[in-house]
CSV table of C-alpha atoms in Angstrom, one decimal:
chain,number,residue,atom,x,y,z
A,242,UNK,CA,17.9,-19.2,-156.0
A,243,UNK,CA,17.4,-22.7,-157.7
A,244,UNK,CA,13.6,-21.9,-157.7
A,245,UNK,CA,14.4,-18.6,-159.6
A,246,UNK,CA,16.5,-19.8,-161.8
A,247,UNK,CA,14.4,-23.2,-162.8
A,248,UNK,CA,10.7,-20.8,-163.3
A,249,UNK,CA,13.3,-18.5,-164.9
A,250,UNK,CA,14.2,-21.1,-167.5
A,251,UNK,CA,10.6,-22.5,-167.4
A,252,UNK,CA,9.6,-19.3,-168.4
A,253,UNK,CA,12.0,-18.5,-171.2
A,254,UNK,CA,10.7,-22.4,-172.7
A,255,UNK,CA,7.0,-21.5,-172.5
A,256,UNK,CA,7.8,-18.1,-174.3
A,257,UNK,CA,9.7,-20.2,-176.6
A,258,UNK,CA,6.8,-22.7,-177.5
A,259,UNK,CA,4.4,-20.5,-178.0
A,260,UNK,CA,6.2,-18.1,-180.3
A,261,UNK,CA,7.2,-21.8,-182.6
A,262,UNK,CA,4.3,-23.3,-182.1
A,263,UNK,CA,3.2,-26.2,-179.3
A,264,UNK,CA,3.2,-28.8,-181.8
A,265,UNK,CA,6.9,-28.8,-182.1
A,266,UNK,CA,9.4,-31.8,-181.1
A,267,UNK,CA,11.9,-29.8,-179.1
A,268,UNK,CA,8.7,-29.4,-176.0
A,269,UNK,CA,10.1,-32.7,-174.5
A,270,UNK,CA,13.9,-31.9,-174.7
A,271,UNK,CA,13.4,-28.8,-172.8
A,272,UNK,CA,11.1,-30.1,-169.9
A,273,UNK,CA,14.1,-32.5,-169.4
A,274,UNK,CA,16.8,-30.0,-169.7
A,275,UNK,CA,14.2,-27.9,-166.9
A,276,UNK,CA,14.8,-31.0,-164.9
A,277,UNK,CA,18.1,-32.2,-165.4
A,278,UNK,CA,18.8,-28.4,-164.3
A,279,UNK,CA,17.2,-28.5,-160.8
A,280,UNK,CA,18.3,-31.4,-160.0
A,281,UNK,CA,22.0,-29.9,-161.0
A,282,UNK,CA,20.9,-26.9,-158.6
A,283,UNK,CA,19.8,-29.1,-156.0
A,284,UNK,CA,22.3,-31.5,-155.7
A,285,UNK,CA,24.6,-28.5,-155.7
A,286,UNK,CA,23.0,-26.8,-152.9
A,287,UNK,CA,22.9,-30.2,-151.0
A,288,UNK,CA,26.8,-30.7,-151.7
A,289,UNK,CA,27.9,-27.1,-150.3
A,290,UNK,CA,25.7,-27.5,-147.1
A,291,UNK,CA,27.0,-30.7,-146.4
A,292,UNK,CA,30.7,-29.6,-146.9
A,293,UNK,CA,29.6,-26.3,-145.0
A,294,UNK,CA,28.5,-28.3,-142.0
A,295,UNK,CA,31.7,-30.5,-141.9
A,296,UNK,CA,33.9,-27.2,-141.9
A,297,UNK,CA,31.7,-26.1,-138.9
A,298,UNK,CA,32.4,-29.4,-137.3
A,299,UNK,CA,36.3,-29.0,-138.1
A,300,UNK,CA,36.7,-25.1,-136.7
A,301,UNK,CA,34.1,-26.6,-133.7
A,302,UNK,CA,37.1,-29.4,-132.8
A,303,UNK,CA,39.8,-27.6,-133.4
A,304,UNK,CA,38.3,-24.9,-131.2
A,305,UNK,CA,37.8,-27.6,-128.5
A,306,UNK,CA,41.1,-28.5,-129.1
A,307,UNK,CA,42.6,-25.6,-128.5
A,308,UNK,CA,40.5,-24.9,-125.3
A,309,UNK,CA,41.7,-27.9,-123.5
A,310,UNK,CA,45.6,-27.2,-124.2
A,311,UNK,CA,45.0,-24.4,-122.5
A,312,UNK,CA,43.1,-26.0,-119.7
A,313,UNK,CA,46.0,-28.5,-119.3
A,314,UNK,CA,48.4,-25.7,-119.3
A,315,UNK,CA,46.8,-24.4,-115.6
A,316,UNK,CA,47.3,-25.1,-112.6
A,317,UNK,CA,44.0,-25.7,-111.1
A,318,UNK,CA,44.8,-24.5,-107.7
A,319,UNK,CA,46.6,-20.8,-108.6
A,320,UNK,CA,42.6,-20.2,-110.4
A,321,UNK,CA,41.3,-21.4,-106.8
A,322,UNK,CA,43.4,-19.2,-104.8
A,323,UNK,CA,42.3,-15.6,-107.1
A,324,UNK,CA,39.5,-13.5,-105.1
A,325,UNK,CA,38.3,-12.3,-108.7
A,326,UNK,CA,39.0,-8.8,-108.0
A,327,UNK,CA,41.7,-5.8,-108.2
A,328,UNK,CA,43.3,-7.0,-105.4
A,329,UNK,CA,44.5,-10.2,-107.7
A,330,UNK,CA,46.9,-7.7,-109.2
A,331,UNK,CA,49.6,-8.0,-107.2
A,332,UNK,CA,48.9,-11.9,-106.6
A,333,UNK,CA,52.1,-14.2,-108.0
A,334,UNK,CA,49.2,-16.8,-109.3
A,335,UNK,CA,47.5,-14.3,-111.3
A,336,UNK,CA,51.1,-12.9,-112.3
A,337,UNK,CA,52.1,-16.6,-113.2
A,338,UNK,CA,48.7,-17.3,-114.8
A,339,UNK,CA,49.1,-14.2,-116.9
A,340,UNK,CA,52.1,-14.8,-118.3
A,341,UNK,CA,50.7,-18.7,-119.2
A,342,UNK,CA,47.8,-17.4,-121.0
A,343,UNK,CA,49.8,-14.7,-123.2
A,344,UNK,CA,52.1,-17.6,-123.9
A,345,UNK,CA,49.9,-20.0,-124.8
A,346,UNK,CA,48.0,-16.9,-127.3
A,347,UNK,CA,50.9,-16.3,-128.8
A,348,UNK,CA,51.6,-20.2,-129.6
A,349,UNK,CA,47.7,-20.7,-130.3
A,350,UNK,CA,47.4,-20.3,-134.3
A,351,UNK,CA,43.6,-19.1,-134.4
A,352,UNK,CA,43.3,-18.3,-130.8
A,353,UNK,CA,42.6,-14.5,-130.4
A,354,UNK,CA,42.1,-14.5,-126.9
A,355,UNK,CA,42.8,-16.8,-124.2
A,356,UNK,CA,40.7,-16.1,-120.3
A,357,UNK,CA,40.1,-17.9,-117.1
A,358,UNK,CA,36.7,-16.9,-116.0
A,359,UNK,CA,34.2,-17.8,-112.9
A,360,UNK,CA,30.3,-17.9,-112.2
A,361,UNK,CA,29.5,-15.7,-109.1
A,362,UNK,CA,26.4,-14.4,-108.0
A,363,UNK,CA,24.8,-15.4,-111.1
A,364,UNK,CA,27.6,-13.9,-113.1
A,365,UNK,CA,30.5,-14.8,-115.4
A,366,UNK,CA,33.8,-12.5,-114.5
A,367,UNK,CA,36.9,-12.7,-115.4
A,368,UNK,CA,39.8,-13.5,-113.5
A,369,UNK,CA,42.8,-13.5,-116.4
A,370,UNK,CA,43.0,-12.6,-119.9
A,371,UNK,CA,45.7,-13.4,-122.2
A,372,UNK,CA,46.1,-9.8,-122.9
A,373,UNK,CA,49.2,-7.5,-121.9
A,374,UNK,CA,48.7,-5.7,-119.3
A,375,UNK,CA,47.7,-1.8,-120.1
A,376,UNK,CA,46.4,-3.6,-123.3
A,377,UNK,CA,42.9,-1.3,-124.5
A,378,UNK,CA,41.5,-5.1,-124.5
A,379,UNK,CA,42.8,-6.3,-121.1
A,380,UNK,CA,39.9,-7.4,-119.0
A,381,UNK,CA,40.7,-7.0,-115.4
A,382,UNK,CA,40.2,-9.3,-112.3
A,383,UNK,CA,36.6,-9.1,-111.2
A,384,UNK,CA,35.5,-7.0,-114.7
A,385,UNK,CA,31.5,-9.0,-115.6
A,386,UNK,CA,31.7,-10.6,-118.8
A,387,UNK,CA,28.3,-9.1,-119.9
A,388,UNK,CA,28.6,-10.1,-123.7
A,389,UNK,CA,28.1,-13.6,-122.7
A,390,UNK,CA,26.0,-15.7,-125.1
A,391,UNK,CA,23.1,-17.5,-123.9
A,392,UNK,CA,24.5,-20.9,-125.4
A,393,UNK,CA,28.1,-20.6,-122.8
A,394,UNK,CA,26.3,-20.7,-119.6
A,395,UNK,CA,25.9,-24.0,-119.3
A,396,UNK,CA,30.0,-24.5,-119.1
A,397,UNK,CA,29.6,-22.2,-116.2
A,398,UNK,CA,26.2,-23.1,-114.3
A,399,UNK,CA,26.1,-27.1,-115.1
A,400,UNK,CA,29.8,-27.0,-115.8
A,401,UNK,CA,29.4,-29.0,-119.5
A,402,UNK,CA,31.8,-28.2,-122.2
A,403,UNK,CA,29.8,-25.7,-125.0
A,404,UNK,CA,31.3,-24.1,-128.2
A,405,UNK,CA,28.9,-20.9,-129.7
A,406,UNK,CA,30.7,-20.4,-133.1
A,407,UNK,CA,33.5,-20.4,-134.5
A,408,UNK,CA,32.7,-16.3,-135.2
């Protein structure tokens, strides 16, 4: 766009000088409004992406943030006793999990969805979501998580913490 707009204005002075005349004094003063205004553009664009970025950075944290309440919210050993599967339905630690994760969504400002997930057999599944049950959203025990994108599987396979987003 800067590009654009500078030929466009370079254009507009050439059609200028050569409808006056080249040997007139205002050549100079428009070459150096030409410049002043890409540099204006550029120094813009430089600005926005920089403030851009840091926003990223800030929604990235905050996401973090968020991620680990929840983690600290868990009890480790209720995730380690679910099967991953239907049968986790009737199970008080995925009842008692449940009810956490709904919680801590509705207390979450920015957090739409809250799940405890597993790698197994070179899969991600779910084993909670933070969704009321008979919710059109709820992902069952056991369901694959086959929306997964590529940049996540390191939190599961090499268990390092990732962030793809904020979306």
């Amino acid at each position: 766009l800067t590009v654009l707009m500078v030929l466009a204005f370079w254009q507009f002075a050439e059609t200028r000088r050569r409808r006056i005349g080249a040997e007139t004094a205002h050549g100079p003063r428009e070459n150096g409004l030409l410049l002043v205004l890409g540099l204006l553009l550029a120094v813009g664009w430089i600005a926005t992406d920089g403030i851009g970025r840091a926003i990223g950075r800030e929604q990235a944290d905050h996401l973090l943030n968020l991620a680990r309440t929840g983690a600290a919210a868990v009890d480790e050993q209720q995730v380690e006793r679910l099967a991953g599967a239907e049968s986790d339905l009737k199970n008080p630690d995925y009842l008692r999990l449940k009810e956490q994760l709904i919680r801590l969504r509705t207390a979450a400002v920015g957090a739409r969805y809250y799940y405890l997930m597993r790698w197994v057999n070179d899969a991600v599944i779910f084993l909670v979501d933070s969704e009321p049950p008979g919710s059109p959203e709820e992902s069952p025990p056991g369901q694959v998580y086959r929306e997964i994108a590529p940049p996540l599987l390191p939190a599961f396979n090499q268990g390092i913490t990732v962030i793809d987003g904020p979306v």
